[in-house]
Amino acid sequence: LNERVPEAEPNDEIGQLTRSINELLERLEASLNREKQFTSDASHELRTPLSVLRGTLEVLIRKPRTSDEYVEKIKTSLATIDRMSATIDQLLALAREEKGKNLVKEELELITFLEEIVDEAAVEHNRKIIFQSQSGVPIYVKANEKSLQMILSNLIQNAVKYSPQDSEIVVKTGITHALPFIEICDRGAGILGEHLDKIFDPFFREKSVVDQLIPGTGLGLAIVKKLAQESGIKISVSSEKGVGSTFRLDLPIS
Ligand code: ADP
């Protein structure tokens, strides 16, 4: 694949054709390289906790322990297994092709739908989350409820995870230029400008969050991007390091 068709006469039709073929080969190569990288990153992501697990069990078997020590080691091992399961679930979500039946769109009223999601998330994360609607009238959209729910729960979870416990999180909705939108705003760590297009790549995490040992796999936003694409939702982000981030969803017209 890394070979190219030689371009003999750059200006004639054959020259143009060979250029197109070469461009196609380049794109194919880039896509295969991305897949290779993904497989290698995914294996690494699972191999690391597996090695930790193996180490723990080997130490346990080497010499007898008190029952308290056994319980403690088994508990940490179970937590490692749970984290690996969560990673596998995310990898499957990323690999799954939602076609036909699974992506049936229903009519949803956005304000009621979001109020419910925000209330549930506030309880789940034990965090105050403010909901604001800029529309005085109901907003009807056609969407796949499960996909939209998953997109929102990932974005709200990130807002919670990457901002201080007492800082404000706001979920907004409204209509601009006749199109419904949803925004999730936090006053947290923010994201470096140069990383704004990378955060949707599988396994990408900013160094600062890795250094702070904030748990995560770097798969959440890749799943969000895939679900949004499948549903025709445009996702954008604006952020400033140390100030906060706003993730915006522009929904297709009902
Ligand atoms: P994870 O949260 O598991 O690391 P994501 O794919 O959800 O994975 O996010 C990728 C990265 O984008 C995060 O590791 C973090 O560096 C950055 N990020 C995402 N959301 C936010 C946010 N609301 N505030 C600051 N950084 C964020």
PDB file of C-alpha atoms in Angstrom, residues 61-150:
ATOM      1  CA  ILE A  61      -0.448 -16.895  46.156  1.00  0.00           C
ATOM      2  CA  ARG A  62       3.218 -16.651  47.103  1.00  0.00           C
ATOM      3  CA  LYS A  63       2.677 -16.532  50.852  1.00  0.00           C
ATOM      4  CA  PRO A  64      -0.269 -16.940  53.191  1.00  0.00           C
ATOM      5  CA  ARG A  65      -2.011 -13.735  54.349  1.00  0.00           C
ATOM      6  CA  THR A  66      -4.439 -12.705  57.025  1.00  0.00           C
ATOM      7  CA  SER A  67      -8.047 -12.782  55.936  1.00  0.00           C
ATOM      8  CA  ASP A  68      -8.184  -8.952  56.095  1.00  0.00           C
ATOM      9  CA  GLU A  69      -5.310  -8.748  53.632  1.00  0.00           C
ATOM     10  CA  TYR A  70      -7.044 -11.213  51.327  1.00  0.00           C
ATOM     11  CA  VAL A  71     -10.265  -9.197  51.448  1.00  0.00           C
ATOM     12  CA  GLU A  72      -8.422  -5.958  50.688  1.00  0.00           C
ATOM     13  CA  LYS A  73      -6.502  -7.383  47.705  1.00  0.00           C
ATOM     14  CA  ILE A  74      -9.612  -9.078  46.325  1.00  0.00           C
ATOM     15  CA  LYS A  75     -11.533  -5.795  46.592  1.00  0.00           C
ATOM     16  CA  THR A  76      -8.910  -3.881  44.602  1.00  0.00           C
ATOM     17  CA  SER A  77      -8.797  -6.708  42.052  1.00  0.00           C
ATOM     18  CA  LEU A  78     -12.586  -6.558  41.655  1.00  0.00           C
ATOM     19  CA  ALA A  79     -12.382  -2.793  41.129  1.00  0.00           C
ATOM     20  CA  THR A  80      -9.756  -3.363  38.408  1.00  0.00           C
ATOM     21  CA  ILE A  81     -12.025  -5.937  36.740  1.00  0.00           C
ATOM     22  CA  ASP A  82     -14.959  -3.483  36.863  1.00  0.00           C
ATOM     23  CA  ARG A  83     -12.846  -0.792  35.193  1.00  0.00           C
ATOM     24  CA  MET A  84     -11.788  -3.242  32.481  1.00  0.00           C
ATOM     25  CA  SER A  85     -15.427  -4.228  31.903  1.00  0.00           C
ATOM     26  CA  ALA A  86     -16.358  -0.562  31.540  1.00  0.00           C
ATOM     27  CA  THR A  87     -13.563  -0.093  28.982  1.00  0.00           C
ATOM     28  CA  ILE A  88     -14.749  -3.146  27.027  1.00  0.00           C
ATOM     29  CA  ASP A  89     -18.338  -1.827  27.057  1.00  0.00           C
ATOM     30  CA  GLN A  90     -17.056   1.480  25.657  1.00  0.00           C
ATOM     31  CA  LEU A  91     -15.001  -0.277  22.980  1.00  0.00           C
ATOM     32  CA  LEU A  92     -18.081  -2.258  21.961  1.00  0.00           C
ATOM     33  CA  ALA A  93     -20.180   0.918  21.849  1.00  0.00           C
ATOM     34  CA  LEU A  94     -17.586   2.420  19.543  1.00  0.00           C
ATOM     35  CA  ALA A  95     -17.472  -0.634  17.265  1.00  0.00           C
ATOM     36  CA  ARG A  96     -21.232  -1.161  17.106  1.00  0.00           C
ATOM     37  CA  GLU A  97     -22.937  -0.163  13.894  1.00  0.00           C
ATOM     38  CA  GLU A  98     -26.355   1.221  14.700  1.00  0.00           C
ATOM     39  CA  LYS A  99     -28.393   0.566  11.641  1.00  0.00           C
ATOM     40  CA  GLY A 100     -32.065   0.654  10.726  1.00  0.00           C
ATOM     41  CA  LYS A 101     -34.206  -0.484  13.617  1.00  0.00           C
ATOM     42  CA  ASN A 102     -31.893   0.667  16.371  1.00  0.00           C
ATOM     43  CA  LEU A 103     -31.821   4.224  15.127  1.00  0.00           C
ATOM     44  CA  VAL A 104     -35.550   4.801  14.877  1.00  0.00           C
ATOM     45  CA  LYS A 105     -36.273   8.453  15.544  1.00  0.00           C
ATOM     46  CA  GLU A 106     -39.161   9.417  17.752  1.00  0.00           C
ATOM     47  CA  GLU A 107     -40.640  12.818  18.432  1.00  0.00           C
ATOM     48  CA  LEU A 108     -39.291  14.221  21.690  1.00  0.00           C
ATOM     49  CA  GLU A 109     -40.083  17.384  23.547  1.00  0.00           C
ATOM     50  CA  LEU A 110     -36.622  18.683  24.376  1.00  0.00           C
ATOM     51  CA  ILE A 111     -37.393  20.777  27.466  1.00  0.00           C
ATOM     52  CA  THR A 112     -39.179  17.979  29.355  1.00  0.00           C
ATOM     53  CA  PHE A 113     -36.608  15.430  28.147  1.00  0.00           C
ATOM     54  CA  LEU A 114     -33.649  17.544  29.321  1.00  0.00           C
ATOM     55  CA  GLU A 115     -35.238  18.429  32.657  1.00  0.00           C
ATOM     56  CA  GLU A 116     -35.510  14.730  33.400  1.00  0.00           C
ATOM     57  CA  ILE A 117     -31.938  13.967  32.283  1.00  0.00           C
ATOM     58  CA  VAL A 118     -30.542  16.870  34.318  1.00  0.00           C
ATOM     59  CA  ASP A 119     -32.468  15.815  37.459  1.00  0.00           C
ATOM     60  CA  GLU A 120     -31.245  12.235  37.154  1.00  0.00           C
ATOM     61  CA  ALA A 121     -27.645  13.298  36.507  1.00  0.00           C
ATOM     62  CA  ALA A 122     -27.703  15.650  39.508  1.00  0.00           C
ATOM     63  CA  VAL A 123     -28.724  12.765  41.776  1.00  0.00           C
ATOM     64  CA  GLU A 124     -26.300  10.304  40.177  1.00  0.00           C
ATOM     65  CA  HIS A 125     -23.300  12.635  40.476  1.00  0.00           C
ATOM     66  CA  ASN A 126     -24.432  14.351  43.675  1.00  0.00           C
ATOM     67  CA  ARG A 127     -23.926  17.716  41.985  1.00  0.00           C
ATOM     68  CA  LYS A 128     -26.029  20.797  41.424  1.00  0.00           C
ATOM     69  CA  ILE A 129     -26.787  21.084  37.713  1.00  0.00           C
ATOM     70  CA  ILE A 130     -28.777  24.063  36.466  1.00  0.00           C
ATOM     71  CA  PHE A 131     -31.201  23.718  33.590  1.00  0.00           C
ATOM     72  CA  GLN A 132     -32.110  26.742  31.471  1.00  0.00           C
ATOM     73  CA  SER A 133     -34.493  26.933  28.565  1.00  0.00           C
ATOM     74  CA  GLN A 134     -34.312  30.005  26.355  1.00  0.00           C
ATOM     75  CA  SER A 135     -37.534  29.041  24.661  1.00  0.00           C
ATOM     76  CA  GLY A 136     -40.932  29.823  26.147  1.00  0.00           C
ATOM     77  CA  VAL A 137     -42.602  27.195  23.991  1.00  0.00           C
ATOM     78  CA  PRO A 138     -42.047  23.430  23.767  1.00  0.00           C
ATOM     79  CA  ILE A 139     -39.241  22.323  21.430  1.00  0.00           C
ATOM     80  CA  TYR A 140     -40.096  19.265  19.376  1.00  0.00           C
ATOM     81  CA  VAL A 141     -37.275  17.272  17.801  1.00  0.00           C
ATOM     82  CA  LYS A 142     -37.027  13.949  16.028  1.00  0.00           C
ATOM     83  CA  ALA A 143     -34.274  11.962  17.657  1.00  0.00           C
ATOM     84  CA  ASN A 144     -33.250   8.532  18.802  1.00  0.00           C
ATOM     85  CA  GLU A 145     -33.906   8.823  22.518  1.00  0.00           C
ATOM     86  CA  LYS A 146     -31.222   6.328  23.602  1.00  0.00           C
ATOM     87  CA  SER A 147     -28.482   7.935  21.483  1.00  0.00           C
ATOM     88  CA  LEU A 148     -29.303  11.434  22.676  1.00  0.00           C
ATOM     89  CA  GLN A 149     -29.406  10.204  26.265  1.00  0.00           C
ATOM     90  CA  MET A 150     -25.977   8.599  25.911  1.00  0.00           C
TER      91      MET A 150
END
